[in-house]
Amino acid sequence: MGLNNLRTLYQALVLDHASHPRNKKGMKEATAMQTVHNPSCGDTVNIFVKVQNEKIVDVSFTGSGCKISKASASMLTQSVKDKSVSEALEMTKIFSDLAIGKEHTSDEIEKLGDAAVLTQVMQFPARIKCATISWWALEQALLKKG
């Protein structure tokens, strides 16, 4: 895929998920929840996860933040639902690694689903935390569950 096509896809997906976030709601029956706040920009994300038999059966988020933060949380919920806890933790590691410039194979990046397009934001260091805040919250929630 050419760079212009990737940028167009990135913009379309981010705008769609920011304007129409998926799974943006609280969850009373969550088995784990984590809030992460970024004091440098004011973004706050609350991640709710319902895990049964080591599988994520439901995931949602609430909070406030910029378009990238909201879009990333929305894409995250779609990417990890129905995954095992270990698969989701692997995804959070891949996403975080990409944010700090570590390389991964295309197969590994593909595991992120639509969220893979957010790797484009890594070109703008000031926006990296916006894209990663929900992934950090998910990782923390999954590591402390149970």
CSV table of C-alpha atoms in Angstrom, one decimal:
chain,number,residue,atom,x,y,z
A,1,MET,CA,0.0,0.0,0.0
A,2,GLY,CA,1.4,3.4,-1.0
A,3,LEU,CA,2.1,6.1,1.6
A,4,ASN,CA,-0.7,8.3,0.4
A,5,ASN,CA,-3.2,5.4,0.5
A,6,LEU,CA,-2.1,4.6,4.0
A,7,ARG,CA,-2.5,8.2,5.1
A,8,THR,CA,-5.9,8.4,3.6
A,9,LEU,CA,-6.9,5.1,5.3
A,10,TYR,CA,-5.5,6.4,8.6
A,11,GLN,CA,-7.4,9.7,8.4
A,12,ALA,CA,-10.7,7.9,7.4
A,13,LEU,CA,-10.5,5.3,10.2
A,14,VAL,CA,-9.5,7.8,12.9
A,15,LEU,CA,-12.2,10.2,11.9
A,16,ASP,CA,-14.8,7.4,11.8
A,17,HIS,CA,-13.9,5.9,15.1
A,18,ALA,CA,-13.6,9.4,16.8
A,19,SER,CA,-17.0,10.5,15.5
A,20,HIS,CA,-18.7,7.2,16.0
A,21,PRO,CA,-16.7,5.4,18.8
A,22,ARG,CA,-17.5,1.7,19.2
A,23,ASN,CA,-18.1,0.3,22.6
A,24,LYS,CA,-18.0,3.6,24.4
A,25,LYS,CA,-19.9,2.8,27.6
A,26,GLY,CA,-19.3,1.8,31.1
A,27,MET,CA,-19.6,-1.8,32.2
A,28,LYS,CA,-21.1,-2.9,35.5
A,29,GLU,CA,-20.1,-6.5,35.1
A,30,ALA,CA,-16.5,-5.9,34.3
A,31,THR,CA,-14.0,-8.2,35.8
A,32,ALA,CA,-11.2,-5.6,35.5
A,33,MET,CA,-11.1,-1.9,35.0
A,34,GLN,CA,-8.3,0.6,34.7
A,35,THR,CA,-8.2,4.4,34.4
A,36,VAL,CA,-5.2,6.1,32.8
A,37,HIS,CA,-4.8,9.9,32.7
A,38,ASN,CA,-2.3,11.8,30.7
A,39,PRO,CA,-1.6,15.0,32.6
A,40,SER,CA,0.3,16.6,29.7
A,41,CYS,CA,-2.8,16.7,27.4
A,42,GLY,CA,-5.7,16.0,29.7
A,43,ASP,CA,-6.8,12.7,28.0
A,44,THR,CA,-8.4,10.2,30.4
A,45,VAL,CA,-9.4,6.7,29.4
A,46,ASN,CA,-11.3,4.2,31.5
A,47,ILE,CA,-11.1,0.6,30.1
A,48,PHE,CA,-13.6,-2.0,31.2
A,49,VAL,CA,-12.9,-5.7,30.5
A,50,LYS,CA,-15.1,-8.8,31.1
A,51,VAL,CA,-13.0,-12.0,31.1
A,52,GLN,CA,-14.4,-15.5,31.3
A,53,ASN,CA,-12.2,-18.5,31.0
A,54,GLU,CA,-9.2,-16.4,30.0
A,55,LYS,CA,-11.1,-14.9,27.1
A,56,ILE,CA,-12.2,-11.3,26.7
A,57,VAL,CA,-15.9,-11.6,26.2
A,58,ASP,CA,-16.6,-7.9,26.4
A,59,VAL,CA,-14.6,-4.7,26.5
A,60,SER,CA,-15.6,-1.0,26.5
A,61,PHE,CA,-14.3,2.4,27.4
A,62,THR,CA,-15.3,5.8,28.7
A,63,GLY,CA,-13.3,9.0,29.1
A,64,SER,CA,-12.5,12.2,27.4
A,65,GLY,CA,-9.7,13.1,25.1
A,66,CYS,CA,-8.7,14.1,21.6
A,67,LYS,CA,-9.8,12.4,18.4
A,68,ILE,CA,-6.7,10.1,18.3
A,69,SER,CA,-7.2,9.0,21.9
A,70,LYS,CA,-10.9,8.3,21.3
A,71,ALA,CA,-10.3,6.5,18.0
A,72,SER,CA,-7.5,4.4,19.5
A,73,ALA,CA,-9.8,3.2,22.4
A,74,SER,CA,-12.6,2.4,19.9
A,75,MET,CA,-10.3,0.4,17.7
A,76,LEU,CA,-8.7,-1.3,20.7
A,77,THR,CA,-12.1,-2.6,21.8
A,78,GLN,CA,-12.9,-4.0,18.4
A,79,SER,CA,-9.4,-5.6,18.1
A,80,VAL,CA,-9.3,-7.4,21.4
A,81,LYS,CA,-12.9,-8.6,21.9
A,82,ASP,CA,-13.0,-12.4,21.7
A,83,LYS,CA,-9.3,-12.7,22.1
A,84,SER,CA,-7.6,-14.6,24.9
A,85,VAL,CA,-5.9,-12.6,27.6
A,86,SER,CA,-2.5,-13.7,26.4
A,87,GLU,CA,-3.3,-12.6,22.8
A,88,ALA,CA,-4.5,-9.2,24.0
A,89,LEU,CA,-1.4,-8.7,26.1
A,90,GLU,CA,0.7,-9.6,23.1
A,91,MET,CA,-1.2,-7.0,21.1
A,92,THR,CA,-0.6,-4.3,23.8
A,93,LYS,CA,3.1,-5.1,23.7
A,94,ILE,CA,3.2,-4.9,19.9
A,95,PHE,CA,1.4,-1.6,20.0
A,96,SER,CA,3.6,-0.1,22.7
A,97,ASP,CA,6.8,-1.4,21.0
A,98,LEU,CA,5.7,0.3,17.7
A,99,ALA,CA,5.1,3.6,19.7
A,100,ILE,CA,8.7,3.6,20.8
A,101,GLY,CA,10.1,2.7,17.4
A,102,LYS,CA,10.7,-1.0,17.8
A,103,GLU,CA,10.0,-3.0,14.7
A,104,HIS,CA,7.6,-5.9,14.3
A,105,THR,CA,6.8,-8.2,11.4
A,106,SER,CA,3.9,-7.5,9.2
A,107,ASP,CA,2.1,-10.6,10.6
A,108,GLU,CA,2.5,-9.2,14.1
A,109,ILE,CA,1.3,-5.8,13.1
A,110,GLU,CA,-1.7,-7.4,11.3
A,111,LYS,CA,-2.8,-8.8,14.7
A,112,LEU,CA,-3.8,-5.2,15.7
A,113,GLY,CA,-6.6,-5.1,13.1
A,114,ASP,CA,-7.7,-1.6,12.1
A,115,ALA,CA,-5.6,-0.2,15.0
A,116,ALA,CA,-2.5,-1.0,13.0
A,117,VAL,CA,-3.1,2.3,11.0
A,118,LEU,CA,-2.5,4.2,14.2
A,119,THR,CA,1.2,3.4,13.7
A,120,GLN,CA,1.1,6.4,11.4
A,121,VAL,CA,0.7,8.7,14.5
A,122,MET,CA,4.1,7.5,15.6
A,123,GLN,CA,5.6,10.1,13.2
A,124,PHE,CA,4.3,12.8,15.5
A,125,PRO,CA,6.0,12.3,19.0
A,126,ALA,CA,3.6,14.7,20.7
A,127,ARG,CA,0.6,12.4,19.7
A,128,ILE,CA,2.1,9.0,20.7
A,129,LYS,CA,0.6,9.1,24.2
A,130,CYS,CA,-2.8,9.9,22.7
A,131,ALA,CA,-2.7,6.7,20.7
A,132,THR,CA,-1.2,4.5,23.4
A,133,ILE,CA,-3.2,5.6,26.5
A,134,SER,CA,-6.0,3.1,26.0
A,135,TRP,CA,-3.5,0.3,25.3
A,136,TRP,CA,-1.7,1.0,28.5
A,137,ALA,CA,-5.0,1.0,30.4
A,138,LEU,CA,-5.9,-2.4,28.9
A,139,GLU,CA,-2.6,-3.9,29.7
A,140,GLN,CA,-2.8,-2.7,33.3
A,141,ALA,CA,-6.4,-4.0,33.7
A,142,LEU,CA,-5.5,-7.4,32.3
A,143,LEU,CA,-2.4,-7.8,34.5
A,144,LYS,CA,-4.3,-7.0,37.7
A,145,LYS,CA,-7.5,-8.9,36.9
A,146,GLY,CA,-8.5,-11.8,39.1
